[in-house]
Amino acid sequence: MSSEAPVLKLYNTLSRAKEEFRPLDPANVRMYVCGPTVYDYAHIGNARPIIVFDVLFRLLRHLYGADHVTYVRNITDVDDKINARAAERGITIRELTEGTNKIFQEDVKALGCLEPSVQPRATEHIAEMIALIEKMIAAGHAYAADGHVLFDVPSMAEYGRLSRRPLDEMIAGARVDVAPYKRGDMDFVLWKPSKESEPGWDSPWGRGRPGWHLECSAMSWKHLGEVFDIHGGGIDLVFPHHENEIAQTRCAFGHEAMANYWMHNGFLQVEGEKMSKSLGNFVTINELLHTENFGGRKWPGEVLRLAMLRTHYRQPIDFTVKALEEAEASLRKWSAQIGAVSAAPAAAGEVLNALADDLNTPLALASLHELDAAALDGALKLFGIDICAYRQWVEGETKQAVDAEQVSSLISSRLAARAAKNWAESDRIRDELAAMGVALKDNKDGTTTWEVKR
Ligand SMILES: [Zn+2]
């Protein structure tokens, strides 16, 4: 860390307090975020943790150096929802998850997110999952019964420390299935048997597949070690998912912690209501980018990203057309302000200080207004907002709205007028095109190219 770098403080769900961030190893700061289950398009609620933790990834890279941060975001490609959807569509699980993951990667790229250092797939970590279960059994924290392996919740005294819920609430929250092979109501599945038609792997307990919670413990262990710095995800994952990840990893390795800082982003609503398919307000990232289903138009990724960052990540967010329009107005203003300035390195102290204070993006955005063009461009890059990419989107959309055939026919007429030295007609056509928003460029070889100006 350079001497002028601000002190990074992060709100830790474990302590319910903002704490100074001290990495285990500043030469390799390690962060894990629960990634998507790839059975369907990612919705805008899924986009929130991806954008929030991308800002944190960028900030950590800025503070510790790009080569000193490892960010792991997994891909869950084995899950009962995946099995059901693949069967419904009559395709293999691999076909479904490959296709869905490809769209997911395109969506998050459009949102301006850097690729994580590693994006492990659950199906490629079955050996680690089996090894973890064996460690838990050996340590007396898990037991095999009837083709299943279960985590023995009462065997862990500190179970529930993250979510701080009373036991009866935890039982309700976990939607506990009463099953004859379970010793305790709260015990959760680490491994379960697969039917012939279901995906399965050979294990000491028969052919089966992992429980969802186990996947994250195995992938974080493989890529970040037994204890790492930051674990993130949506607040809905605190219980039972993160509580169970902690139980598994701590009981397998015997450490006091799985990760030292647990970070959670708040809920997302759409136009003041909980997003749900039945309310008809279920919005995917893909349709926001590529269709006119939300607010009657397409939205560029930069607008979606900025709209998300105008609210502090721990607050609930209301995702609305109005908020998108306001974000777009800011982008338009910045785009004009930055003009042709080439990017200066991010040197905006106020912006950096605000981000270092538990990712206070609303405060950081408010301080942008005091910056000159070069500093503004540098600061926006810290947020992952690329003004050039935004301009290209605007240009592309405007160009689509212009009738390209009409433009080329007018250009031919103008070339003919020029050949006949009819300068008045040539200028008239140039003006007509300018009125359409089309700018001409006469090339040395006698051809004319065009582009759309805003
Ligand atoms: Zn997870």
JSON list of C-alpha atoms in Angstrom, two decimals, residues 82-286:
[
{"chain": "A", "resi": 82, "resn": "ILE", "atom": "CA", "xyz": [-30.71, -27.17, -13.46]},
{"chain": "A", "resi": 83, "resn": "ASN", "atom": "CA", "xyz": [-31.81, -30.81, -13.64]},
{"chain": "A", "resi": 84, "resn": "ALA", "atom": "CA", "xyz": [-35.47, -29.82, -13.82]},
{"chain": "A", "resi": 85, "resn": "ARG", "atom": "CA", "xyz": [-34.95, -27.14, -16.49]},
{"chain": "A", "resi": 86, "resn": "ALA", "atom": "CA", "xyz": [-32.77, -29.36, -18.69]},
{"chain": "A", "resi": 87, "resn": "ALA", "atom": "CA", "xyz": [-35.38, -32.15, -18.52]},
{"chain": "A", "resi": 88, "resn": "GLU", "atom": "CA", "xyz": [-38.15, -29.66, -19.37]},
{"chain": "A", "resi": 89, "resn": "ARG", "atom": "CA", "xyz": [-36.26, -28.44, -22.44]},
{"chain": "A", "resi": 90, "resn": "GLY", "atom": "CA", "xyz": [-35.06, -31.90, -23.46]},
{"chain": "A", "resi": 91, "resn": "ILE", "atom": "CA", "xyz": [-31.37, -30.97, -23.47]},
{"chain": "A", "resi": 92, "resn": "THR", "atom": "CA", "xyz": [-28.40, -32.17, -21.45]},
{"chain": "A", "resi": 93, "resn": "ILE", "atom": "CA", "xyz": [-27.35, -30.41, -18.26]},
{"chain": "A", "resi": 94, "resn": "ARG", "atom": "CA", "xyz": [-24.06, -29.43, -19.89]},
{"chain": "A", "resi": 95, "resn": "GLU", "atom": "CA", "xyz": [-25.86, -27.88, -22.88]},
{"chain": "A", "resi": 96, "resn": "LEU", "atom": "CA", "xyz": [-28.12, -25.88, -20.56]},
{"chain": "A", "resi": 97, "resn": "THR", "atom": "CA", "xyz": [-25.33, -24.62, -18.30]},
{"chain": "A", "resi": 98, "resn": "GLU", "atom": "CA", "xyz": [-22.95, -23.82, -21.20]},
{"chain": "A", "resi": 99, "resn": "GLY", "atom": "CA", "xyz": [-25.58, -21.74, -22.98]},
{"chain": "A", "resi": 100, "resn": "THR", "atom": "CA", "xyz": [-26.75, -19.95, -19.85]},
{"chain": "A", "resi": 101, "resn": "ASN", "atom": "CA", "xyz": [-23.21, -19.24, -18.69]},
{"chain": "A", "resi": 102, "resn": "LYS", "atom": "CA", "xyz": [-22.28, -17.76, -22.07]},
{"chain": "A", "resi": 103, "resn": "ILE", "atom": "CA", "xyz": [-25.17, -15.28, -21.83]},
{"chain": "A", "resi": 104, "resn": "PHE", "atom": "CA", "xyz": [-24.29, -14.52, -18.21]},
{"chain": "A", "resi": 105, "resn": "GLN", "atom": "CA", "xyz": [-20.69, -13.69, -19.17]},
{"chain": "A", "resi": 106, "resn": "GLU", "atom": "CA", "xyz": [-21.89, -11.36, -21.96]},
{"chain": "A", "resi": 107, "resn": "ASP", "atom": "CA", "xyz": [-24.37, -9.66, -19.60]},
{"chain": "A", "resi": 108, "resn": "VAL", "atom": "CA", "xyz": [-21.84, -8.93, -16.87]},
{"chain": "A", "resi": 109, "resn": "LYS", "atom": "CA", "xyz": [-19.28, -7.73, -19.40]},
{"chain": "A", "resi": 110, "resn": "ALA", "atom": "CA", "xyz": [-21.85, -5.22, -20.68]},
{"chain": "A", "resi": 111, "resn": "LEU", "atom": "CA", "xyz": [-22.29, -4.07, -17.06]},
{"chain": "A", "resi": 112, "resn": "GLY", "atom": "CA", "xyz": [-18.61, -3.11, -17.07]},
{"chain": "A", "resi": 113, "resn": "CYS", "atom": "CA", "xyz": [-17.47, -5.89, -14.73]},
{"chain": "A", "resi": 114, "resn": "LEU", "atom": "CA", "xyz": [-13.92, -7.20, -14.84]},
{"chain": "A", "resi": 115, "resn": "GLU", "atom": "CA", "xyz": [-13.55, -10.93, -15.15]},
{"chain": "A", "resi": 116, "resn": "PRO", "atom": "CA", "xyz": [-12.83, -12.46, -11.74]},
{"chain": "A", "resi": 117, "resn": "SER", "atom": "CA", "xyz": [-9.39, -14.06, -11.36]},
{"chain": "A", "resi": 118, "resn": "VAL", "atom": "CA", "xyz": [-11.03, -17.51, -11.29]},
{"chain": "A", "resi": 119, "resn": "GLN", "atom": "CA", "xyz": [-14.56, -18.66, -12.16]},
{"chain": "A", "resi": 120, "resn": "PRO", "atom": "CA", "xyz": [-14.57, -22.25, -10.92]},
{"chain": "A", "resi": 121, "resn": "ARG", "atom": "CA", "xyz": [-17.34, -24.64, -11.88]},
{"chain": "A", "resi": 122, "resn": "ALA", "atom": "CA", "xyz": [-18.86, -26.86, -9.22]},
{"chain": "A", "resi": 123, "resn": "THR", "atom": "CA", "xyz": [-18.77, -29.96, -11.44]},
{"chain": "A", "resi": 124, "resn": "GLU", "atom": "CA", "xyz": [-15.00, -29.63, -11.74]},
{"chain": "A", "resi": 125, "resn": "HIS", "atom": "CA", "xyz": [-14.52, -29.73, -7.95]},
{"chain": "A", "resi": 126, "resn": "ILE", "atom": "CA", "xyz": [-16.25, -32.95, -6.96]},
{"chain": "A", "resi": 127, "resn": "ALA", "atom": "CA", "xyz": [-12.99, -34.48, -5.66]},
{"chain": "A", "resi": 128, "resn": "GLU", "atom": "CA", "xyz": [-12.50, -31.50, -3.30]},
{"chain": "A", "resi": 129, "resn": "MET", "atom": "CA", "xyz": [-16.09, -31.84, -2.10]},
{"chain": "A", "resi": 130, "resn": "ILE", "atom": "CA", "xyz": [-15.61, -35.52, -1.29]},
{"chain": "A", "resi": 131, "resn": "ALA", "atom": "CA", "xyz": [-12.34, -34.71, 0.51]},
{"chain": "A", "resi": 132, "resn": "LEU", "atom": "CA", "xyz": [-14.09, -32.03, 2.58]},
{"chain": "A", "resi": 133, "resn": "ILE", "atom": "CA", "xyz": [-16.85, -34.44, 3.61]},
{"chain": "A", "resi": 134, "resn": "GLU", "atom": "CA", "xyz": [-14.27, -37.01, 4.66]},
{"chain": "A", "resi": 135, "resn": "LYS", "atom": "CA", "xyz": [-12.53, -34.41, 6.85]},
{"chain": "A", "resi": 136, "resn": "MET", "atom": "CA", "xyz": [-15.86, -33.46, 8.47]},
{"chain": "A", "resi": 137, "resn": "ILE", "atom": "CA", "xyz": [-16.73, -37.11, 9.16]},
{"chain": "A", "resi": 138, "resn": "ALA", "atom": "CA", "xyz": [-13.27, -37.75, 10.62]},
{"chain": "A", "resi": 139, "resn": "ALA", "atom": "CA", "xyz": [-13.63, -34.71, 12.89]},
{"chain": "A", "resi": 140, "resn": "GLY", "atom": "CA", "xyz": [-17.02, -35.91, 14.15]},
{"chain": "A", "resi": 141, "resn": "HIS", "atom": "CA", "xyz": [-19.08, -33.17, 12.45]},
{"chain": "A", "resi": 142, "resn": "ALA", "atom": "CA", "xyz": [-20.81, -35.20, 9.75]},
{"chain": "A", "resi": 143, "resn": "TYR", "atom": "CA", "xyz": [-22.39, -38.63, 9.38]},
{"chain": "A", "resi": 144, "resn": "ALA", "atom": "CA", "xyz": [-23.46, -40.91, 6.55]},
{"chain": "A", "resi": 145, "resn": "ALA", "atom": "CA", "xyz": [-26.99, -42.31, 6.57]},
{"chain": "A", "resi": 146, "resn": "ASP", "atom": "CA", "xyz": [-29.01, -44.02, 3.86]},
{"chain": "A", "resi": 147, "resn": "GLY", "atom": "CA", "xyz": [-26.87, -42.84, 0.89]},
{"chain": "A", "resi": 148, "resn": "HIS", "atom": "CA", "xyz": [-26.79, -39.29, 2.27]},
{"chain": "A", "resi": 149, "resn": "VAL", "atom": "CA", "xyz": [-24.13, -37.47, 4.24]},
{"chain": "A", "resi": 150, "resn": "LEU", "atom": "CA", "xyz": [-25.37, -34.84, 6.68]},
{"chain": "A", "resi": 151, "resn": "PHE", "atom": "CA", "xyz": [-23.71, -32.10, 8.65]},
{"chain": "A", "resi": 152, "resn": "ASP", "atom": "CA", "xyz": [-24.32, -32.60, 12.37]},
{"chain": "A", "resi": 153, "resn": "VAL", "atom": "CA", "xyz": [-25.37, -29.06, 13.38]},
{"chain": "A", "resi": 154, "resn": "PRO", "atom": "CA", "xyz": [-25.39, -29.59, 17.19]},
{"chain": "A", "resi": 155, "resn": "SER", "atom": "CA", "xyz": [-21.74, -30.73, 16.93]},
{"chain": "A", "resi": 156, "resn": "MET", "atom": "CA", "xyz": [-20.72, -27.13, 16.22]},
{"chain": "A", "resi": 157, "resn": "ALA", "atom": "CA", "xyz": [-21.08, -24.87, 19.24]},
{"chain": "A", "resi": 158, "resn": "GLU", "atom": "CA", "xyz": [-20.77, -21.65, 17.24]},
{"chain": "A", "resi": 159, "resn": "TYR", "atom": "CA", "xyz": [-23.35, -22.54, 14.58]},
{"chain": "A", "resi": 160, "resn": "GLY", "atom": "CA", "xyz": [-25.54, -19.47, 13.97]},
{"chain": "A", "resi": 161, "resn": "ARG", "atom": "CA", "xyz": [-22.85, -16.89, 14.82]},
{"chain": "A", "resi": 162, "resn": "LEU", "atom": "CA", "xyz": [-23.12, -15.12, 11.45]},
{"chain": "A", "resi": 163, "resn": "SER", "atom": "CA", "xyz": [-26.90, -14.90, 11.23]},
{"chain": "A", "resi": 164, "resn": "ARG", "atom": "CA", "xyz": [-27.46, -14.51, 15.01]},
{"chain": "A", "resi": 165, "resn": "ARG", "atom": "CA", "xyz": [-30.86, -16.09, 14.82]},
{"chain": "A", "resi": 166, "resn": "PRO", "atom": "CA", "xyz": [-32.58, -18.01, 17.54]},
{"chain": "A", "resi": 167, "resn": "LEU", "atom": "CA", "xyz": [-32.79, -21.71, 16.81]},
{"chain": "A", "resi": 168, "resn": "ASP", "atom": "CA", "xyz": [-36.56, -21.76, 16.14]},
{"chain": "A", "resi": 169, "resn": "GLU", "atom": "CA", "xyz": [-36.18, -18.99, 13.54]},
{"chain": "A", "resi": 170, "resn": "MET", "atom": "CA", "xyz": [-33.33, -20.88, 11.92]},
{"chain": "A", "resi": 171, "resn": "ILE", "atom": "CA", "xyz": [-35.45, -23.99, 11.68]},
{"chain": "A", "resi": 172, "resn": "ALA", "atom": "CA", "xyz": [-38.24, -22.01, 10.01]},
{"chain": "A", "resi": 173, "resn": "GLY", "atom": "CA", "xyz": [-35.77, -20.19, 7.72]},
{"chain": "A", "resi": 174, "resn": "ALA", "atom": "CA", "xyz": [-34.11, -23.38, 6.58]},
{"chain": "A", "resi": 175, "resn": "ARG", "atom": "CA", "xyz": [-37.49, -24.85, 5.60]},
{"chain": "A", "resi": 176, "resn": "VAL", "atom": "CA", "xyz": [-36.33, -27.99, 7.32]},
{"chain": "A", "resi": 177, "resn": "ASP", "atom": "CA", "xyz": [-37.32, -31.28, 5.74]},
{"chain": "A", "resi": 178, "resn": "VAL", "atom": "CA", "xyz": [-38.03, -33.94, 8.27]},
{"chain": "A", "resi": 179, "resn": "ALA", "atom": "CA", "xyz": [-36.34, -37.05, 6.96]},
{"chain": "A", "resi": 180, "resn": "PRO", "atom": "CA", "xyz": [-35.84, -40.41, 8.68]},
{"chain": "A", "resi": 181, "resn": "TYR", "atom": "CA", "xyz": [-32.09, -40.42, 7.97]},
{"chain": "A", "resi": 182, "resn": "LYS", "atom": "CA", "xyz": [-31.54, -37.13, 9.87]},
{"chain": "A", "resi": 183, "resn": "ARG", "atom": "CA", "xyz": [-30.37, -37.15, 13.48]},
{"chain": "A", "resi": 184, "resn": "GLY", "atom": "CA", "xyz": [-31.35, -33.52, 14.12]},
{"chain": "A", "resi": 185, "resn": "ASP", "atom": "CA", "xyz": [-33.90, -31.25, 12.43]},
{"chain": "A", "resi": 186, "resn": "MET", "atom": "CA", "xyz": [-31.26, -28.65, 11.54]},
{"chain": "A", "resi": 187, "resn": "ASP", "atom": "CA", "xyz": [-28.78, -31.10, 10.01]},
{"chain": "A", "resi": 188, "resn": "PHE", "atom": "CA", "xyz": [-28.21, -30.24, 6.36]},
{"chain": "A", "resi": 189, "resn": "VAL", "atom": "CA", "xyz": [-27.24, -32.30, 3.36]},
{"chain": "A", "resi": 190, "resn": "LEU", "atom": "CA", "xyz": [-23.62, -32.47, 2.22]},
{"chain": "A", "resi": 191, "resn": "TRP", "atom": "CA", "xyz": [-24.14, -35.32, -0.24]},
{"chain": "A", "resi": 192, "resn": "LYS", "atom": "CA", "xyz": [-27.28, -36.97, -1.59]},
{"chain": "A", "resi": 193, "resn": "PRO", "atom": "CA", "xyz": [-27.91, -40.02, -3.76]},
{"chain": "A", "resi": 194, "resn": "SER", "atom": "CA", "xyz": [-28.73, -39.54, -7.46]},
{"chain": "A", "resi": 195, "resn": "LYS", "atom": "CA", "xyz": [-31.32, -41.49, -9.41]},
{"chain": "A", "resi": 196, "resn": "GLU", "atom": "CA", "xyz": [-30.28, -43.10, -12.68]},
{"chain": "A", "resi": 197, "resn": "SER", "atom": "CA", "xyz": [-31.67, -40.11, -14.63]},
{"chain": "A", "resi": 198, "resn": "GLU", "atom": "CA", "xyz": [-29.92, -37.51, -12.46]},
{"chain": "A", "resi": 199, "resn": "PRO", "atom": "CA", "xyz": [-26.30, -36.36, -12.71]},
{"chain": "A", "resi": 200, "resn": "GLY", "atom": "CA", "xyz": [-24.13, -38.19, -10.23]},
{"chain": "A", "resi": 201, "resn": "TRP", "atom": "CA", "xyz": [-20.56, -38.98, -9.26]},
{"chain": "A", "resi": 202, "resn": "ASP", "atom": "CA", "xyz": [-19.08, -42.02, -7.55]},
{"chain": "A", "resi": 203, "resn": "SER", "atom": "CA", "xyz": [-18.28, -41.45, -3.89]},
{"chain": "A", "resi": 204, "resn": "PRO", "atom": "CA", "xyz": [-17.58, -43.52, -0.76]},
{"chain": "A", "resi": 205, "resn": "TRP", "atom": "CA", "xyz": [-21.34, -43.17, -0.04]},
{"chain": "A", "resi": 206, "resn": "GLY", "atom": "CA", "xyz": [-22.53, -44.33, -3.44]},
{"chain": "A", "resi": 207, "resn": "ARG", "atom": "CA", "xyz": [-23.34, -42.49, -6.66]},
{"chain": "A", "resi": 208, "resn": "GLY", "atom": "CA", "xyz": [-24.63, -39.05, -5.79]},
{"chain": "A", "resi": 209, "resn": "ARG", "atom": "CA", "xyz": [-24.22, -35.30, -5.97]},
{"chain": "A", "resi": 210, "resn": "PRO", "atom": "CA", "xyz": [-23.24, -32.49, -3.60]},
{"chain": "A", "resi": 211, "resn": "GLY", "atom": "CA", "xyz": [-25.47, -30.18, -1.60]},
{"chain": "A", "resi": 212, "resn": "TRP", "atom": "CA", "xyz": [-25.32, -26.57, -2.75]},
{"chain": "A", "resi": 213, "resn": "HIS", "atom": "CA", "xyz": [-23.61, -25.19, 0.38]},
{"chain": "A", "resi": 214, "resn": "LEU", "atom": "CA", "xyz": [-20.76, -27.66, 0.03]},
{"chain": "A", "resi": 215, "resn": "GLU", "atom": "CA", "xyz": [-19.87, -26.40, -3.44]},
{"chain": "A", "resi": 216, "resn": "CYS", "atom": "CA", "xyz": [-18.73, -22.97, -2.20]},
{"chain": "A", "resi": 217, "resn": "SER", "atom": "CA", "xyz": [-16.68, -24.46, 0.66]},
{"chain": "A", "resi": 218, "resn": "ALA", "atom": "CA", "xyz": [-14.86, -26.70, -1.82]},
{"chain": "A", "resi": 219, "resn": "MET", "atom": "CA", "xyz": [-14.20, -24.03, -4.46]},
{"chain": "A", "resi": 220, "resn": "SER", "atom": "CA", "xyz": [-13.04, -21.37, -1.99]},
{"chain": "A", "resi": 221, "resn": "TRP", "atom": "CA", "xyz": [-10.70, -23.89, -0.36]},
{"chain": "A", "resi": 222, "resn": "LYS", "atom": "CA", "xyz": [-9.22, -24.94, -3.70]},
{"chain": "A", "resi": 223, "resn": "HIS", "atom": "CA", "xyz": [-8.61, -21.41, -4.99]},
{"chain": "A", "resi": 224, "resn": "LEU", "atom": "CA", "xyz": [-8.19, -19.28, -1.83]},
{"chain": "A", "resi": 225, "resn": "GLY", "atom": "CA", "xyz": [-7.11, -21.67, 0.92]},
{"chain": "A", "resi": 226, "resn": "GLU", "atom": "CA", "xyz": [-8.54, -22.78, 4.27]},
{"chain": "A", "resi": 227, "resn": "VAL", "atom": "CA", "xyz": [-8.94, -19.19, 5.54]},
{"chain": "A", "resi": 228, "resn": "PHE", "atom": "CA", "xyz": [-9.19, -16.10, 3.33]},
{"chain": "A", "resi": 229, "resn": "ASP", "atom": "CA", "xyz": [-10.05, -12.41, 3.59]},
{"chain": "A", "resi": 230, "resn": "ILE", "atom": "CA", "xyz": [-13.45, -11.47, 2.19]},
{"chain": "A", "resi": 231, "resn": "HIS", "atom": "CA", "xyz": [-16.58, -13.48, 1.47]},
{"chain": "A", "resi": 232, "resn": "GLY", "atom": "CA", "xyz": [-19.46, -11.68, -0.22]},
{"chain": "A", "resi": 233, "resn": "GLY", "atom": "CA", "xyz": [-22.97, -12.18, -1.52]},
{"chain": "A", "resi": 234, "resn": "GLY", "atom": "CA", "xyz": [-26.54, -10.96, -1.25]},
{"chain": "A", "resi": 235, "resn": "ILE", "atom": "CA", "xyz": [-28.08, -10.55, 2.21]},
{"chain": "A", "resi": 236, "resn": "ASP", "atom": "CA", "xyz": [-30.53, -13.35, 1.43]},
{"chain": "A", "resi": 237, "resn": "LEU", "atom": "CA", "xyz": [-27.55, -15.75, 1.51]},
{"chain": "A", "resi": 238, "resn": "VAL", "atom": "CA", "xyz": [-26.60, -15.09, 5.15]},
{"chain": "A", "resi": 239, "resn": "PHE", "atom": "CA", "xyz": [-28.87, -17.89, 6.28]},
{"chain": "A", "resi": 240, "resn": "PRO", "atom": "CA", "xyz": [-28.69, -20.74, 5.65]},
{"chain": "A", "resi": 241, "resn": "HIS", "atom": "CA", "xyz": [-26.14, -20.66, 2.80]},
{"chain": "A", "resi": 242, "resn": "HIS", "atom": "CA", "xyz": [-23.28, -18.69, 4.39]},
{"chain": "A", "resi": 243, "resn": "GLU", "atom": "CA", "xyz": [-23.91, -20.06, 7.85]},
{"chain": "A", "resi": 244, "resn": "ASN", "atom": "CA", "xyz": [-23.53, -23.54, 6.38]},
{"chain": "A", "resi": 245, "resn": "GLU", "atom": "CA", "xyz": [-20.45, -22.67, 4.34]},
{"chain": "A", "resi": 246, "resn": "ILE", "atom": "CA", "xyz": [-18.79, -21.45, 7.57]},
{"chain": "A", "resi": 247, "resn": "ALA", "atom": "CA", "xyz": [-19.85, -24.59, 9.45]},
{"chain": "A", "resi": 248, "resn": "GLN", "atom": "CA", "xyz": [-18.40, -26.88, 6.77]},
{"chain": "A", "resi": 249, "resn": "THR", "atom": "CA", "xyz": [-15.10, -25.10, 6.24]},
{"chain": "A", "resi": 250, "resn": "ARG", "atom": "CA", "xyz": [-14.40, -24.42, 9.92]},
{"chain": "A", "resi": 251, "resn": "CYS", "atom": "CA", "xyz": [-15.27, -27.95, 10.99]},
{"chain": "A", "resi": 252, "resn": "ALA", "atom": "CA", "xyz": [-13.24, -29.52, 8.17]},
{"chain": "A", "resi": 253, "resn": "PHE", "atom": "CA", "xyz": [-10.08, -27.54, 8.95]},
{"chain": "A", "resi": 254, "resn": "GLY", "atom": "CA", "xyz": [-10.48, -26.62, 12.61]},
{"chain": "A", "resi": 255, "resn": "HIS", "atom": "CA", "xyz": [-9.84, -22.88, 12.18]},
{"chain": "A", "resi": 256, "resn": "GLU", "atom": "CA", "xyz": [-11.60, -20.03, 13.99]},
{"chain": "A", "resi": 257, "resn": "ALA", "atom": "CA", "xyz": [-12.79, -18.54, 10.70]},
{"chain": "A", "resi": 258, "resn": "MET", "atom": "CA", "xyz": [-13.52, -19.37, 7.07]},
{"chain": "A", "resi": 259, "resn": "ALA", "atom": "CA", "xyz": [-13.22, -15.72, 5.95]},
{"chain": "A", "resi": 260, "resn": "ASN", "atom": "CA", "xyz": [-12.41, -12.73, 8.16]},
{"chain": "A", "resi": 261, "resn": "TYR", "atom": "CA", "xyz": [-14.83, -10.25, 6.56]},
{"chain": "A", "resi": 262, "resn": "TRP", "atom": "CA", "xyz": [-18.36, -11.17, 5.50]},
{"chain": "A", "resi": 263, "resn": "MET", "atom": "CA", "xyz": [-20.03, -8.61, 3.26]},
{"chain": "A", "resi": 264, "resn": "HIS", "atom": "CA", "xyz": [-23.64, -8.56, 2.12]},
{"chain": "A", "resi": 265, "resn": "ASN", "atom": "CA", "xyz": [-25.50, -6.31, -0.28]},
{"chain": "A", "resi": 266, "resn": "GLY", "atom": "CA", "xyz": [-29.10, -5.28, 0.43]},
{"chain": "A", "resi": 267, "resn": "PHE", "atom": "CA", "xyz": [-32.30, -6.38, -1.29]},
{"chain": "A", "resi": 268, "resn": "LEU", "atom": "CA", "xyz": [-33.50, -5.06, -4.63]},
{"chain": "A", "resi": 269, "resn": "GLN", "atom": "CA", "xyz": [-37.07, -4.12, -5.50]},
{"chain": "A", "resi": 270, "resn": "VAL", "atom": "CA", "xyz": [-38.46, -3.12, -8.87]},
{"chain": "A", "resi": 271, "resn": "GLU", "atom": "CA", "xyz": [-40.70, -0.04, -9.01]},
{"chain": "A", "resi": 272, "resn": "GLY", "atom": "CA", "xyz": [-41.44, -0.33, -5.29]},
{"chain": "A", "resi": 273, "resn": "GLU", "atom": "CA", "xyz": [-42.40, -4.00, -5.29]},
{"chain": "A", "resi": 274, "resn": "LYS", "atom": "CA", "xyz": [-40.66, -7.27, -4.60]},
{"chain": "A", "resi": 275, "resn": "MET", "atom": "CA", "xyz": [-39.57, -8.68, -7.94]},
{"chain": "A", "resi": 276, "resn": "SER", "atom": "CA", "xyz": [-41.52, -11.76, -8.92]},
{"chain": "A", "resi": 277, "resn": "LYS", "atom": "CA", "xyz": [-42.65, -13.52, -12.06]},
{"chain": "A", "resi": 278, "resn": "SER", "atom": "CA", "xyz": [-46.27, -13.45, -10.86]},
{"chain": "A", "resi": 279, "resn": "LEU", "atom": "CA", "xyz": [-46.25, -9.64, -10.45]},
{"chain": "A", "resi": 280, "resn": "GLY", "atom": "CA", "xyz": [-44.88, -9.31, -13.98]},
{"chain": "A", "resi": 281, "resn": "ASN", "atom": "CA", "xyz": [-41.98, -7.12, -12.81]},
{"chain": "A", "resi": 282, "resn": "PHE", "atom": "CA", "xyz": [-39.29, -9.77, -13.17]},
{"chain": "A", "resi": 283, "resn": "VAL", "atom": "CA", "xyz": [-36.49, -8.12, -15.17]},
{"chain": "A", "resi": 284, "resn": "THR", "atom": "CA", "xyz": [-33.44, -9.89, -16.58]},
{"chain": "A", "resi": 285, "resn": "ILE", "atom": "CA", "xyz": [-30.14, -8.12, -17.33]},
{"chain": "A", "resi": 286, "resn": "ASN", "atom": "CA", "xyz": [-30.39, -9.40, -20.87]}
]
